[in-house]
Amino acid sequence: MSRTTPPGHHHPRHHHPGHHPPGHHHRRLRQALVLTCLAAALACAVVAGLALGSVRIPPGEVLTILTGGAEPSPFRTIVLDVRLPRVLLGAVVGAGLAVVGTVLQALVRNRLADPFLLGISSGASTGAVLVLVLGIGSGIGGGITTTVAMPAAAFAGSLVAMTLVYALARRGGTMTGGRLVLAGVTVSYILSAFTTLVLVVSARPEHFQEALFWSLGGLGSARWGTLVVPAAVLVAGTAVLMALARPLDLLLVGEEGATALGLDTARFRAAVFVLASLVTGVMVAASGAIGFVGLLVPHAARMAVGASHRPLLPVAALGGALVLVVADLAARTVAAPQDIPVGVLTALTGGPFFLWLMRRRPEGAPV
């Protein structure tokens, strides 16, 4: 008896071009659900960030102010001029660090990679402090030039740091997780020592105070003017990385596999390293060095939507924004009216997670 196929059904091995595997729609639905939940949680966190602090404002009043229905009042000034730029900067920086962490982990095929652990944030901090101490841009155009000079110097510093770490980790053979982290810690110590030397030689007490901000990380200096460059770099950088999702996926199969599939891995890595350094440098110039967001969030995002970068990058961006907005809210309220540097809280949370990750992963294990 011959087997017949019911009308409208096709043999699983012969898909039409528009046909998707059975699990495809389920994955798409899950990704949409994760993105929707993260967006809703971020919206709630933003409202909480605007309502809570040393002065508590009812959430209903916050929503009225945001929709333009409130009369001029102290509450309106606090929400629009003080808290909203800070909350939005937290969302932008958190998203940027999470996206960079996700991409770095693919580039080096190691899930211990993170802008903070690899010394890239330290390089960006060194660049920013040099601008501060040398007064670059302060005499020409005032704050506008400094707004450009500081991200540019932070980008240069992060690029130098990343190049050093990558070169050190590759020396002597295979690049393992331990070697990568050791190179990152070494470069961080060298750059921190150099930054301290510059501060001591400058002998200006106010420089020490501002440099402490860069080393601990914080959003207290957020203003509408400081938000423009990080937001633009985040949008542009994430758009470019989304367009590069397929080659990033190819890197996960390994160097030989990616080359066999037509990817020029050396050139691609170099280009994406520069982009990752640019995003990191701009974020650090705006907020100081905030650690572990780029390590924690990509792991959680992969657990939610898998390793494919097209869904992974937007989920990581929303997750990073949510984490840093919540962390900054905690930093402002835990010891109110004292403002704890948000980098201290992320380190307290991320440090134990990193140790657990080091214990869990065998040395040399790939991504």
Tab-separated table of C-alpha atoms in Angstrom:
chain	number	residue	atom	x	y	z
A	1	MET	CA	0.000	0.000	0.000
A	2	SER	CA	1.431	3.367	-0.972
A	3	ARG	CA	1.592	6.117	1.639
A	4	THR	CA	-0.108	9.361	0.758
A	5	THR	CA	0.491	12.780	2.216
A	6	PRO	CA	-2.622	14.699	3.276
A	7	PRO	CA	-3.324	17.851	1.268
A	8	GLY	CA	-1.545	20.923	2.654
A	9	HIS	CA	1.104	18.832	4.476
A	10	HIS	CA	4.724	18.434	3.371
A	11	HIS	CA	7.392	15.954	4.186
A	12	PRO	CA	9.585	17.413	6.977
A	13	ARG	CA	12.706	17.091	4.849
A	14	HIS	CA	11.279	19.150	1.985
A	15	HIS	CA	10.463	22.632	3.268
A	16	HIS	CA	9.223	25.356	0.983
A	17	PRO	CA	11.390	28.492	1.137
A	18	GLY	CA	8.925	30.255	3.451
A	19	HIS	CA	8.423	27.241	5.709
A	20	HIS	CA	9.948	27.318	9.214
A	21	PRO	CA	10.962	24.430	11.497
A	22	PRO	CA	8.268	23.335	13.984
A	23	GLY	CA	9.911	25.104	16.951
A	24	HIS	CA	10.479	28.401	15.101
A	25	HIS	CA	7.120	30.008	15.911
A	26	HIS	CA	7.385	28.900	19.533
A	27	ARG	CA	10.816	30.575	19.798
A	28	ARG	CA	9.537	33.774	18.165
A	29	LEU	CA	6.593	33.862	20.575
A	30	ARG	CA	8.903	33.342	23.554
A	31	GLN	CA	11.246	36.098	22.368
A	32	ALA	CA	8.317	38.521	21.926
A	33	LEU	CA	7.025	37.620	25.393
A	34	VAL	CA	10.450	38.175	26.996
A	35	LEU	CA	10.849	41.566	25.265
A	36	THR	CA	7.337	42.638	26.300
A	37	CYS	CA	7.914	41.637	29.936
A	38	LEU	CA	11.282	43.425	30.042
A	39	ALA	CA	9.827	46.584	28.490
A	40	ALA	CA	6.956	46.588	31.021
A	41	ALA	CA	9.361	45.989	33.932
A	42	LEU	CA	11.630	48.801	32.675
A	43	ALA	CA	8.671	51.204	32.444
A	44	CYS	CA	7.697	50.359	36.050
A	45	ALA	CA	11.329	50.783	37.181
A	46	VAL	CA	11.527	54.201	35.483
A	47	VAL	CA	8.345	55.393	37.245
A	48	ALA	CA	9.688	54.043	40.570
A	49	GLY	CA	13.011	55.789	39.928
A	50	LEU	CA	11.183	59.085	39.371
A	51	ALA	CA	8.876	58.657	42.383
A	52	LEU	CA	11.284	57.414	45.056
A	53	GLY	CA	14.227	59.183	46.662
A	54	SER	CA	14.924	61.643	49.465
A	55	VAL	CA	11.643	63.328	48.403
A	56	ARG	CA	8.842	60.864	47.705
A	57	ILE	CA	6.413	61.744	44.918
A	58	PRO	CA	3.168	59.773	44.344
A	59	PRO	CA	3.386	57.646	41.150
A	60	GLY	CA	0.140	59.228	39.906
A	61	GLU	CA	1.730	62.671	40.204
A	62	VAL	CA	4.790	61.419	38.316
A	63	LEU	CA	2.631	60.182	35.423
A	64	THR	CA	0.756	63.499	35.356
A	65	ILE	CA	4.065	65.390	35.174
A	66	LEU	CA	5.386	63.127	32.399
A	67	THR	CA	2.240	63.622	30.311
A	68	GLY	CA	2.517	67.403	30.684
A	69	GLY	CA	-0.605	67.841	32.778
A	70	ALA	CA	1.011	69.203	35.932
A	71	GLU	CA	1.328	72.848	36.912
A	72	PRO	CA	4.834	74.238	37.653
A	73	SER	CA	5.835	72.986	41.118
A	74	PRO	CA	8.861	71.695	43.079
A	75	PHE	CA	7.741	68.119	42.248
A	76	ARG	CA	7.774	68.945	38.532
A	77	THR	CA	11.289	70.370	38.780
A	78	ILE	CA	12.566	67.323	40.708
A	79	VAL	CA	11.054	64.869	38.205
A	80	LEU	CA	11.950	66.608	34.932
A	81	ASP	CA	15.246	68.323	35.741
A	82	VAL	CA	16.860	66.060	38.340
A	83	ARG	CA	15.536	62.486	38.280
A	84	LEU	CA	14.467	61.932	34.664
A	85	PRO	CA	17.923	62.632	33.125
A	86	ARG	CA	19.503	60.380	35.768
A	87	VAL	CA	17.058	57.508	35.213
A	88	LEU	CA	17.362	57.754	31.423
A	89	LEU	CA	21.175	57.871	31.625
A	90	GLY	CA	21.063	54.746	33.814
A	91	ALA	CA	18.934	52.989	31.187
A	92	VAL	CA	21.257	54.054	28.349
A	93	VAL	CA	24.487	53.093	30.170
A	94	GLY	CA	23.048	49.778	31.395
A	95	ALA	CA	21.897	48.883	27.885
A	96	GLY	CA	25.256	49.871	26.387
A	97	LEU	CA	27.322	47.846	28.870
A	98	ALA	CA	25.086	44.781	28.454
A	99	VAL	CA	25.271	44.934	24.647
A	100	VAL	CA	29.075	45.315	24.735
A	101	GLY	CA	29.387	42.423	27.211
A	102	THR	CA	27.260	40.195	24.955
A	103	VAL	CA	29.386	40.996	21.904
A	104	LEU	CA	32.734	40.639	23.706
A	105	GLN	CA	31.733	37.179	24.925
A	106	ALA	CA	31.095	36.155	21.303
A	107	LEU	CA	34.286	37.768	19.978
A	108	VAL	CA	36.594	35.965	22.409
A	109	ARG	CA	34.330	32.901	22.736
A	110	ASN	CA	34.392	33.185	26.485
A	111	ARG	CA	31.490	34.033	28.796
A	112	LEU	CA	33.813	35.570	31.387
A	113	ALA	CA	34.383	38.529	29.071
A	114	ASP	CA	33.043	41.874	30.291
A	115	PRO	CA	34.172	45.506	29.731
A	116	PHE	CA	34.993	45.895	33.449
A	117	LEU	CA	36.826	42.591	33.958
A	118	LEU	CA	38.835	42.950	30.747
A	119	GLY	CA	40.227	46.329	31.790
A	120	ILE	CA	38.388	48.242	29.044
A	121	SER	CA	36.487	50.330	31.581
A	122	SER	CA	39.778	51.116	33.349
A	123	GLY	CA	41.247	52.311	30.058
A	124	ALA	CA	38.218	54.525	29.468
A	125	SER	CA	38.493	55.923	33.011
A	126	THR	CA	42.180	56.717	32.470
A	127	GLY	CA	41.348	58.606	29.283
A	128	ALA	CA	38.564	60.575	30.993
A	129	VAL	CA	40.772	61.472	33.977
A	130	LEU	CA	43.552	62.683	31.663
A	131	VAL	CA	41.074	65.091	30.034
A	132	LEU	CA	40.006	66.215	33.508
A	133	VAL	CA	43.549	66.815	34.801
A	134	LEU	CA	44.954	68.359	31.639
A	135	GLY	CA	41.874	70.550	31.203
A	136	ILE	CA	41.516	69.618	27.528
A	137	GLY	CA	38.643	71.548	26.003
A	138	SER	CA	37.888	73.599	29.097
A	139	GLY	CA	39.244	76.789	27.589
A	140	ILE	CA	37.708	76.387	24.131
A	141	GLY	CA	33.960	76.341	24.019
A	142	GLY	CA	33.621	75.406	27.680
A	143	GLY	CA	31.456	72.436	28.502
A	144	ILE	CA	30.510	71.659	24.893
A	145	THR	CA	34.092	70.848	23.936
A	146	THR	CA	34.618	68.888	27.154
A	147	THR	CA	31.491	66.862	26.340
A	148	VAL	CA	33.205	65.809	23.116
A	149	ALA	CA	36.775	65.596	24.481
A	150	MET	CA	35.944	63.288	27.389
A	151	PRO	CA	34.130	60.559	25.369
A	152	ALA	CA	36.873	60.772	22.713
A	153	ALA	CA	39.636	60.294	25.323
A	154	ALA	CA	37.660	57.527	27.036
A	155	PHE	CA	37.256	55.754	23.672
A	156	ALA	CA	41.000	56.010	22.989
A	157	GLY	CA	41.786	54.665	26.469
A	158	SER	CA	39.367	51.754	26.151
A	159	LEU	CA	40.752	50.852	22.710
A	160	VAL	CA	44.333	50.837	24.024
A	161	ALA	CA	43.300	48.711	27.016
A	162	MET	CA	41.415	46.200	24.863
A	163	THR	CA	44.346	45.872	22.455
A	164	LEU	CA	46.754	45.218	25.351
A	165	VAL	CA	44.471	42.649	27.006
A	166	TYR	CA	43.841	40.788	23.765
A	167	ALA	CA	47.561	40.731	22.886
A	168	LEU	CA	48.535	39.478	26.370
A	169	ALA	CA	45.831	36.803	26.416
A	170	ARG	CA	46.844	35.473	22.979
A	171	ARG	CA	50.565	35.200	23.813
A	172	GLY	CA	51.810	31.669	24.272
A	173	GLY	CA	48.990	29.834	22.552
A	174	THR	CA	45.291	29.332	23.193
A	175	MET	CA	43.325	32.096	24.854
A	176	THR	CA	41.535	30.607	27.884
A	177	GLY	CA	39.148	32.187	30.361
A	178	GLY	CA	41.782	32.335	33.107
A	179	ARG	CA	44.382	33.890	30.793
A	180	LEU	CA	41.885	36.486	29.577
A	181	VAL	CA	40.809	37.516	33.080
A	182	LEU	CA	44.441	37.591	34.284
A	183	ALA	CA	45.400	39.862	31.382
A	184	GLY	CA	42.401	42.106	32.132
A	185	VAL	CA	43.245	42.384	35.826
A	186	THR	CA	46.918	43.113	35.016
A	187	VAL	CA	46.050	45.887	32.563
A	188	SER	CA	43.499	47.317	35.041
A	189	TYR	CA	46.125	47.527	37.797
A	190	ILE	CA	48.663	49.188	35.474
A	191	LEU	CA	46.127	51.741	34.248
A	192	SER	CA	44.858	52.431	37.785
A	193	ALA	CA	48.440	53.012	38.967
A	194	PHE	CA	49.085	55.341	36.027
A	195	THR	CA	45.868	57.270	36.748
A	196	THR	CA	46.849	57.645	40.428
A	197	LEU	CA	50.318	58.871	39.409
A	198	VAL	CA	48.778	61.510	37.131
A	199	LEU	CA	46.491	62.664	39.961
A	200	VAL	CA	49.353	62.845	42.482
A	201	VAL	CA	51.546	64.834	40.095
A	202	SER	CA	48.694	67.256	39.367
A	203	ALA	CA	48.356	67.876	43.157
A	204	ARG	CA	44.785	69.213	42.839
A	205	PRO	CA	42.398	67.894	45.567
A	206	GLU	CA	39.295	68.426	43.386
A	207	HIS	CA	40.798	66.081	40.791
A	208	PHE	CA	40.977	63.278	43.388
A	209	GLN	CA	37.307	63.747	44.194
A	210	GLU	CA	36.227	63.623	40.566
A	211	ALA	CA	38.547	60.682	39.829
A	212	LEU	CA	36.890	58.737	42.650
A	213	PHE	CA	33.651	59.121	40.707
A	214	TRP	CA	35.232	57.541	37.603
A	215	SER	CA	36.600	54.586	39.578
A	216	LEU	CA	33.379	53.822	41.519
A	217	GLY	CA	30.796	54.721	38.899
A	218	GLY	CA	27.700	56.823	39.481
A	219	LEU	CA	24.878	58.688	37.771
A	220	GLY	CA	24.723	61.690	40.116
A	221	SER	CA	26.149	64.114	37.547
A	222	ALA	CA	23.477	63.275	34.941
A	223	ARG	CA	21.999	66.262	33.118
A	224	TRP	CA	20.083	66.526	29.866
A	225	GLY	CA	23.293	67.631	28.132
A	226	THR	CA	25.205	64.514	29.251
A	227	LEU	CA	22.518	62.213	27.819
A	228	VAL	CA	22.717	63.094	24.123
A	229	VAL	CA	26.057	61.515	23.123
A	230	PRO	CA	25.610	58.200	25.045
A	231	ALA	CA	22.048	57.780	23.702
A	232	ALA	CA	23.142	58.438	20.101
A	233	VAL	CA	26.118	56.047	20.389
A	234	LEU	CA	23.926	53.351	21.970
A	235	VAL	CA	21.300	53.515	19.201
A	236	ALA	CA	23.861	53.623	16.370
A	237	GLY	CA	26.132	50.967	17.911
A	238	THR	CA	23.290	48.539	18.643
A	239	ALA	CA	21.887	49.004	15.125
A	240	VAL	CA	25.272	48.130	13.592
A	241	LEU	CA	25.682	45.094	15.874
A	242	MET	CA	22.160	43.898	15.027
A	243	ALA	CA	23.156	44.040	11.352
A	244	LEU	CA	26.229	41.924	12.252
A	245	ALA	CA	24.171	39.306	14.150
A	246	ARG	CA	24.863	36.507	11.657
A	247	PRO	CA	28.688	36.839	11.631
A	248	LEU	CA	28.594	37.061	15.437
A	249	ASP	CA	26.676	33.771	15.443
A	250	LEU	CA	29.305	32.274	13.111
A	251	LEU	CA	32.052	33.065	15.649
A	252	LEU	CA	30.310	30.777	18.143
A	253	VAL	CA	31.114	27.736	15.960
A	254	GLY	CA	34.850	28.445	16.301
A	255	GLU	CA	37.638	30.076	14.301
A	256	GLU	CA	37.981	27.357	11.653
A	257	GLY	CA	34.249	26.894	11.213
A	258	ALA	CA	33.630	30.632	10.822
A	259	THR	CA	36.476	30.937	8.278
A	260	ALA	CA	35.145	27.945	6.335
A	261	LEU	CA	31.759	29.671	6.144
A	262	GLY	CA	33.376	32.725	4.546
A	263	LEU	CA	34.003	35.070	7.490
A	264	ASP	CA	37.281	37.018	7.642
A	265	THR	CA	37.530	36.536	11.412
A	266	ALA	CA	40.613	38.707	12.003
A	267	ARG	CA	39.194	41.744	10.200
A	268	PHE	CA	35.717	41.254	11.645
A	269	ARG	CA	37.043	40.943	15.216
A	270	ALA	CA	39.187	44.062	14.838
A	271	ALA	CA	36.252	46.123	13.534
A	272	VAL	CA	33.854	44.971	16.273
A	273	PHE	CA	36.525	45.478	18.962
A	274	VAL	CA	36.801	49.124	17.856
A	275	LEU	CA	33.014	49.525	17.978
A	276	ALA	CA	32.836	47.867	21.423
A	277	SER	CA	35.607	50.198	22.663
A	278	LEU	CA	33.733	53.228	21.335
A	279	VAL	CA	30.486	52.275	23.098
A	280	THR	CA	32.307	51.417	26.349
A	281	GLY	CA	34.347	54.632	26.279
A	282	VAL	CA	31.284	56.836	25.802
A	283	MET	CA	29.336	55.039	28.551
A	284	VAL	CA	32.248	55.299	31.025
A	285	ALA	CA	32.723	58.991	30.170
A	286	ALA	CA	29.084	59.541	31.176
A	287	SER	CA	28.856	57.338	34.271
A	288	GLY	CA	32.308	56.213	35.404
A	289	ALA	CA	33.347	52.538	35.503
A	290	ILE	CA	30.317	50.433	36.453
A	291	GLY	CA	31.213	46.756	36.685
A	292	PHE	CA	29.535	43.392	36.126
A	293	VAL	CA	26.443	44.605	34.210
A	294	GLY	CA	28.104	43.354	31.021
A	295	LEU	CA	28.777	39.986	32.675
A	296	LEU	CA	25.498	39.299	34.472
A	297	VAL	CA	22.953	40.428	31.904
A	298	PRO	CA	24.183	38.460	28.831
A	299	HIS	CA	24.026	35.228	30.861
A	300	ALA	CA	20.431	35.879	31.912
A	301	ALA	CA	19.526	36.921	28.343
A	302	ARG	CA	20.942	33.679	26.884
A	303	MET	CA	18.949	31.655	29.392
A	304	ALA	CA	15.802	33.486	28.233
A	305	VAL	CA	16.166	33.486	24.422
A	306	GLY	CA	19.190	31.362	23.493
A	307	ALA	CA	22.540	32.278	21.932
A	308	SER	CA	21.407	33.685	18.553
A	309	HIS	CA	22.386	37.367	18.510
A	310	ARG	CA	19.386	38.775	16.620
A	311	PRO	CA	17.007	38.197	19.574
A	312	LEU	CA	19.800	38.233	22.162
A	313	LEU	CA	21.027	41.821	21.637
A	314	PRO	CA	17.659	43.614	22.183
A	315	VAL	CA	16.919	41.400	25.202
A	316	ALA	CA	20.386	42.176	26.653
A	317	ALA	CA	19.865	45.910	26.014
A	318	LEU	CA	16.503	45.993	27.816
A	319	GLY	CA	17.847	43.759	30.600
A	320	GLY	CA	20.899	45.967	31.122
A	321	ALA	CA	18.740	49.089	31.210
A	322	LEU	CA	16.430	47.478	33.790
A	323	VAL	CA	19.310	46.261	35.993
A	324	LEU	CA	21.067	49.632	36.155
A	325	VAL	CA	17.865	51.660	36.696
A	326	VAL	CA	16.953	49.369	39.624
A	327	ALA	CA	20.545	49.405	40.970
A	328	ASP	CA	20.631	53.210	40.849
A	329	LEU	CA	17.258	53.395	42.595
A	330	ALA	CA	18.690	51.193	45.365
A	331	ALA	CA	21.844	53.356	45.482
A	332	ARG	CA	19.704	56.469	46.067
A	333	THR	CA	17.300	54.973	48.608
A	334	VAL	CA	19.173	52.338	50.685
A	335	ALA	CA	21.091	54.925	52.727
A	336	ALA	CA	19.058	58.064	51.853
A	337	PRO	CA	19.870	60.912	51.829
A	338	GLN	CA	23.375	59.463	51.248
A	339	ASP	CA	23.947	58.564	47.588
A	340	ILE	CA	25.916	55.302	47.279
A	341	PRO	CA	27.950	54.957	44.036
A	342	VAL	CA	25.980	52.539	41.873
A	343	GLY	CA	29.198	50.749	40.847
A	344	VAL	CA	29.602	49.610	44.468
A	345	LEU	CA	26.200	47.869	44.397
A	346	THR	CA	26.782	46.199	41.013
A	347	ALA	CA	30.177	44.931	42.251
A	348	LEU	CA	28.620	43.539	45.443
A	349	THR	CA	26.076	41.655	43.314
A	350	GLY	CA	28.305	40.724	40.391
A	351	GLY	CA	31.402	39.677	42.338
A	352	PRO	CA	29.865	36.542	43.899
A	353	PHE	CA	28.263	35.636	40.544
A	354	PHE	CA	31.653	35.882	38.841
A	355	LEU	CA	33.264	33.609	41.463
A	356	TRP	CA	30.447	31.088	40.987
A	357	LEU	CA	30.981	31.239	37.219
A	358	MET	CA	34.730	30.654	37.617
A	359	ARG	CA	34.085	27.580	39.783
A	360	ARG	CA	31.450	26.227	37.416
A	361	ARG	CA	33.424	26.515	34.182
A	362	PRO	CA	36.381	24.215	33.460
A	363	GLU	CA	39.542	26.065	32.429
A	364	GLY	CA	39.710	26.622	28.682
A	365	ALA	CA	36.031	25.934	28.089
A	366	PRO	CA	34.672	27.922	25.175
A	367	VAL	CA	31.503	29.987	25.097
